[in-house]
Amino acid sequence: MIRKYLLLGFLVSVFSCSSSETKNENTEGLSNEWDLMILDSIQVDYLGDINLLAVHPEGTHFLFGSSDDNKLILTDNKGEITSIFDEPTDSPKSVGQFTSAATFFGDEIVAMGMNKLVVYDLDFQFIKSEKTPKIGRSMYYIGFDFLKPISINGKEQLLSFNGGPKNEIPSNQPEYYQEYNTFELIDLDENSFTPVVPFHPRSRFLSGEAFDFLRPNFQVDGSTVYFAYTNDSLLYSYDLALGDESFEAINIPFDKFLLNPGYQMKGQMDYETPQGQEGGIWGLFLSQENVLITYNSGIELENMPNLNQDRELVIKEMGRLNPMKWIVMDEKGNFSAPKLTDDKYSLSRTDSQGFLWAKQNKYILESEPEFEVFYKLQLVQK
């Protein structure tokens, strides 16, 4: 179990933000330095773009999703395809047009769609499906790690984020934040969906300002969920076996992190006034006793590139001005100094052994590779 020292696809965002900045200088002088070492890789012979959705706890199976046609692909630990789910999107056996997340649950596969949860065996034979509860204003996310097994007092359940809280209150109303739940706890035996984890008392989302489309990055260790919202500078932990008394938070010592201050309650976000780009947390990974966070810092208004030029030029310039970085918190709560991520891959998942898995960035290669390549990585202290 991770000690509680907390008190704790390629994506370019073009949403504007203010130049409000959160900056923490206490990374200076730290000797807590880390590296990511490639240990192994698997190659999947599949025509199309696929993403790693889950690794079986025993390391025997890998579950992939195709972003081109919403197929689910199961391979062995060598990357050999053993089964493919290829039902029509309107089939009662399918989650629908898009698979937002999927995971292994024992020797079953659970896939989540916009309004549906479906359970399969390891040959994609249909077992059952459940309608997910209606939620309010939300964003539909595809391919994120938003469905995780969790063990609470000896009972195996699932923890999910399905786009928003289980209330239909508009996000520019105070009640939206008072009744907010970050996750849903899913009991497949009881077919129940229970809203869990409110905002922490220190949360910026209880400041009296309004925010749209909040998204957590989260991982589970035992009955504890560790998470950080994309547009927040705190790392949280919450033990679902203990409840609110276990809720803890700590500042993440970014080198720089620009934050949107939100907008007036009962008003709406101003998307017309030119502003800078907000910073964002894009990944949170558990590796043994350590937490690895990937993020970018944002861009001040005066440094923003011309968004009216060629799209490829905009993306390239945004990547140069706002590169992806990573930072590590060790088991004692010490943070490393931030460093740039490696552009040869993008981190996808962690497995039950604490290894990280990353997808090869084929767009920097001189020629199209024959296989989809996924690297097995180990977080090592220098």
PDB file of N, CA and C in Angstrom, residues 10-18 139 260 269-279 282 296 299 301 304-319 322:
ATOM      1  N   PHE A  10      -2.627  11.612 -27.989  1.00  0.00           N
ATOM      2  CA  PHE A  10      -2.076  12.952 -28.227  1.00  0.00           C
ATOM      3  C   PHE A  10      -3.225  13.929 -28.145  1.00  0.00           C
ATOM      4  N   LEU A  11      -3.028  14.971 -27.319  1.00  0.00           N
ATOM      5  CA  LEU A  11      -4.138  15.889 -27.092  1.00  0.00           C
ATOM      6  C   LEU A  11      -3.595  17.291 -27.005  1.00  0.00           C
ATOM      7  N   VAL A  12      -4.096  18.207 -27.795  1.00  0.00           N
ATOM      8  CA  VAL A  12      -3.744  19.614 -27.727  1.00  0.00           C
ATOM      9  C   VAL A  12      -5.011  20.387 -27.450  1.00  0.00           C
ATOM     10  N   SER A  13      -5.033  21.145 -26.367  1.00  0.00           N
ATOM     11  CA  SER A  13      -6.211  21.920 -26.004  1.00  0.00           C
ATOM     12  C   SER A  13      -6.075  23.325 -26.529  1.00  0.00           C
ATOM     13  N   VAL A  14      -7.132  23.829 -27.149  1.00  0.00           N
ATOM     14  CA  VAL A  14      -7.104  25.196 -27.641  1.00  0.00           C
ATOM     15  C   VAL A  14      -8.067  26.086 -26.873  1.00  0.00           C
ATOM     16  N   PHE A  15      -8.598  25.563 -25.749  1.00  0.00           N
ATOM     17  CA  PHE A  15      -9.449  26.409 -24.924  1.00  0.00           C
ATOM     18  C   PHE A  15      -8.601  27.491 -24.275  1.00  0.00           C
ATOM     19  N   SER A  16      -9.137  28.711 -24.194  1.00  0.00           N
ATOM     20  CA  SER A  16      -8.387  29.826 -23.628  1.00  0.00           C
ATOM     21  C   SER A  16      -8.460  29.816 -22.120  1.00  0.00           C
ATOM     22  N   CYS A  17      -7.533  30.551 -21.498  1.00  0.00           N
ATOM     23  CA  CYS A  17      -7.500  30.628 -20.041  1.00  0.00           C
ATOM     24  C   CYS A  17      -6.891  31.951 -19.621  1.00  0.00           C
ATOM     25  N   SER A  18      -6.977  32.240 -18.343  1.00  0.00           N
ATOM     26  CA  SER A  18      -6.377  33.463 -17.834  1.00  0.00           C
ATOM     27  C   SER A  18      -4.905  33.228 -17.577  1.00  0.00           C
ATOM     28  N   MET A 139     -18.732  15.796 -20.388  1.00  0.00           N
ATOM     29  CA  MET A 139     -17.938  15.581 -21.595  1.00  0.00           C
ATOM     30  C   MET A 139     -17.761  14.081 -21.764  1.00  0.00           C
ATOM     31  N   ASN A 260      -6.889  28.590 -15.034  1.00  0.00           N
ATOM     32  CA  ASN A 260      -8.069  29.395 -15.326  1.00  0.00           C
ATOM     33  C   ASN A 260      -8.806  29.658 -14.014  1.00  0.00           C
ATOM     34  N   MET A 269     -18.694  30.890 -19.343  1.00  0.00           N
ATOM     35  CA  MET A 269     -17.311  31.098 -19.694  1.00  0.00           C
ATOM     36  C   MET A 269     -17.200  32.017 -20.908  1.00  0.00           C
ATOM     37  N   ASP A 270     -16.219  32.920 -20.866  1.00  0.00           N
ATOM     38  CA  ASP A 270     -15.942  33.823 -21.978  1.00  0.00           C
ATOM     39  C   ASP A 270     -14.937  33.160 -22.914  1.00  0.00           C
ATOM     40  N   TYR A 271     -15.423  32.702 -24.074  1.00  0.00           N
ATOM     41  CA  TYR A 271     -14.552  32.076 -25.059  1.00  0.00           C
ATOM     42  C   TYR A 271     -14.144  33.042 -26.171  1.00  0.00           C
ATOM     43  N   GLU A 272     -14.578  34.297 -26.080  1.00  0.00           N
ATOM     44  CA  GLU A 272     -14.312  35.266 -27.143  1.00  0.00           C
ATOM     45  C   GLU A 272     -13.046  36.080 -26.890  1.00  0.00           C
ATOM     46  N   THR A 273     -12.781  36.440 -25.651  1.00  0.00           N
ATOM     47  CA  THR A 273     -11.623  37.269 -25.325  1.00  0.00           C
ATOM     48  C   THR A 273     -10.336  36.454 -25.439  1.00  0.00           C
ATOM     49  N   PRO A 274      -9.374  36.896 -26.234  1.00  0.00           N
ATOM     50  CA  PRO A 274      -8.100  36.164 -26.361  1.00  0.00           C
ATOM     51  C   PRO A 274      -7.391  36.051 -25.015  1.00  0.00           C
ATOM     52  N   GLN A 275      -6.973  34.850 -24.684  1.00  0.00           N
ATOM     53  CA  GLN A 275      -6.266  34.607 -23.425  1.00  0.00           C
ATOM     54  C   GLN A 275      -5.220  33.528 -23.649  1.00  0.00           C
ATOM     55  N   GLY A 276      -4.421  33.283 -22.622  1.00  0.00           N
ATOM     56  CA  GLY A 276      -3.397  32.257 -22.739  1.00  0.00           C
ATOM     57  C   GLY A 276      -3.974  30.863 -22.643  1.00  0.00           C
ATOM     58  N   GLN A 277      -3.095  29.861 -22.679  1.00  0.00           N
ATOM     59  CA  GLN A 277      -3.538  28.469 -22.558  1.00  0.00           C
ATOM     60  C   GLN A 277      -3.292  27.952 -21.148  1.00  0.00           C
ATOM     61  N   GLU A 278      -4.302  27.333 -20.592  1.00  0.00           N
ATOM     62  CA  GLU A 278      -4.238  26.789 -19.241  1.00  0.00           C
ATOM     63  C   GLU A 278      -3.304  25.587 -19.196  1.00  0.00           C
ATOM     64  N   GLY A 279      -2.623  25.429 -18.060  1.00  0.00           N
ATOM     65  CA  GLY A 279      -1.862  24.212 -17.835  1.00  0.00           C
ATOM     66  C   GLY A 279      -2.793  23.037 -17.608  1.00  0.00           C
ATOM     67  N   TRP A 282      -2.302  15.529 -17.307  1.00  0.00           N
ATOM     68  CA  TRP A 282      -2.835  14.611 -18.314  1.00  0.00           C
ATOM     69  C   TRP A 282      -2.702  13.143 -17.941  1.00  0.00           C
ATOM     70  N   ASN A 296       1.425  19.632 -18.579  1.00  0.00           N
ATOM     71  CA  ASN A 296       2.108  20.757 -19.204  1.00  0.00           C
ATOM     72  C   ASN A 296       1.715  22.044 -18.491  1.00  0.00           C
ATOM     73  N   ILE A 299       0.594  28.357 -21.435  1.00  0.00           N
ATOM     74  CA  ILE A 299       1.277  29.415 -22.182  1.00  0.00           C
ATOM     75  C   ILE A 299       0.643  30.756 -21.837  1.00  0.00           C
ATOM     76  N   LEU A 301      -0.536  34.598 -22.339  1.00  0.00           N
ATOM     77  CA  LEU A 301      -1.182  35.221 -23.495  1.00  0.00           C
ATOM     78  C   LEU A 301      -0.177  35.834 -24.446  1.00  0.00           C
ATOM     79  N   MET A 304       1.449  33.275 -26.811  1.00  0.00           N
ATOM     80  CA  MET A 304       0.621  32.393 -27.629  1.00  0.00           C
ATOM     81  C   MET A 304       0.966  32.540 -29.119  1.00  0.00           C
ATOM     82  N   PRO A 305       1.037  31.414 -29.851  1.00  0.00           N
ATOM     83  CA  PRO A 305       1.298  31.491 -31.293  1.00  0.00           C
ATOM     84  C   PRO A 305       0.071  31.973 -32.046  1.00  0.00           C
ATOM     85  N   ASN A 306       0.246  32.293 -33.310  1.00  0.00           N
ATOM     86  CA  ASN A 306      -0.859  32.687 -34.174  1.00  0.00           C
ATOM     87  C   ASN A 306      -1.721  31.454 -34.473  1.00  0.00           C
ATOM     88  N   LEU A 307      -2.936  31.432 -33.961  1.00  0.00           N
ATOM     89  CA  LEU A 307      -3.803  30.261 -34.126  1.00  0.00           C
ATOM     90  C   LEU A 307      -4.467  30.211 -35.497  1.00  0.00           C
ATOM     91  N   ASN A 308      -4.272  31.249 -36.312  1.00  0.00           N
ATOM     92  CA  ASN A 308      -4.897  31.291 -37.631  1.00  0.00           C
ATOM     93  C   ASN A 308      -4.002  30.723 -38.725  1.00  0.00           C
ATOM     94  N   GLN A 309      -2.790  30.310 -38.377  1.00  0.00           N
ATOM     95  CA  GLN A 309      -1.897  29.721 -39.368  1.00  0.00           C
ATOM     96  C   GLN A 309      -2.240  28.247 -39.586  1.00  0.00           C
ATOM     97  N   ASP A 310      -1.490  27.591 -40.442  1.00  0.00           N
ATOM     98  CA  ASP A 310      -1.726  26.182 -40.752  1.00  0.00           C
ATOM     99  C   ASP A 310      -1.797  25.345 -39.472  1.00  0.00           C
ATOM    100  N   ARG A 311      -2.772  24.416 -39.420  1.00  0.00           N
ATOM    101  CA  ARG A 311      -3.024  23.629 -38.215  1.00  0.00           C
ATOM    102  C   ARG A 311      -1.781  22.864 -37.754  1.00  0.00           C
ATOM    103  N   GLU A 312      -1.049  22.274 -38.693  1.00  0.00           N
ATOM    104  CA  GLU A 312       0.140  21.521 -38.317  1.00  0.00           C
ATOM    105  C   GLU A 312       1.200  22.419 -37.710  1.00  0.00           C
ATOM    106  N   LEU A 313       1.295  23.647 -38.215  1.00  0.00           N
ATOM    107  CA  LEU A 313       2.254  24.602 -37.660  1.00  0.00           C
ATOM    108  C   LEU A 313       1.833  25.019 -36.256  1.00  0.00           C
ATOM    109  N   VAL A 314       0.518  25.190 -36.047  1.00  0.00           N
ATOM    110  CA  VAL A 314       0.013  25.546 -34.722  1.00  0.00           C
ATOM    111  C   VAL A 314       0.345  24.442 -33.718  1.00  0.00           C
ATOM    112  N   ILE A 315       0.076  23.197 -34.088  1.00  0.00           N
ATOM    113  CA  ILE A 315       0.338  22.066 -33.193  1.00  0.00           C
ATOM    114  C   ILE A 315       1.826  21.978 -32.852  1.00  0.00           C
ATOM    115  N   LYS A 316       2.669  22.145 -33.858  1.00  0.00           N
ATOM    116  CA  LYS A 316       4.113  22.068 -33.635  1.00  0.00           C
ATOM    117  C   LYS A 316       4.579  23.176 -32.695  1.00  0.00           C
ATOM    118  N   GLU A 317       4.076  24.389 -32.904  1.00  0.00           N
ATOM    119  CA  GLU A 317       4.487  25.524 -32.083  1.00  0.00           C
ATOM    120  C   GLU A 317       3.939  25.391 -30.662  1.00  0.00           C
ATOM    121  N   MET A 318       2.710  24.906 -30.518  1.00  0.00           N
ATOM    122  CA  MET A 318       2.142  24.703 -29.189  1.00  0.00           C
ATOM    123  C   MET A 318       2.955  23.652 -28.420  1.00  0.00           C
ATOM    124  N   GLY A 319       3.377  22.611 -29.127  1.00  0.00           N
ATOM    125  CA  GLY A 319       4.197  21.586 -28.486  1.00  0.00           C
ATOM    126  C   GLY A 319       5.541  22.127 -28.035  1.00  0.00           C
ATOM    127  N   ASN A 322       4.751  24.546 -25.028  1.00  0.00           N
ATOM    128  CA  ASN A 322       4.040  23.934 -23.907  1.00  0.00           C
ATOM    129  C   ASN A 322       4.307  22.431 -23.870  1.00  0.00           C
TER     130      ASN A 322
END
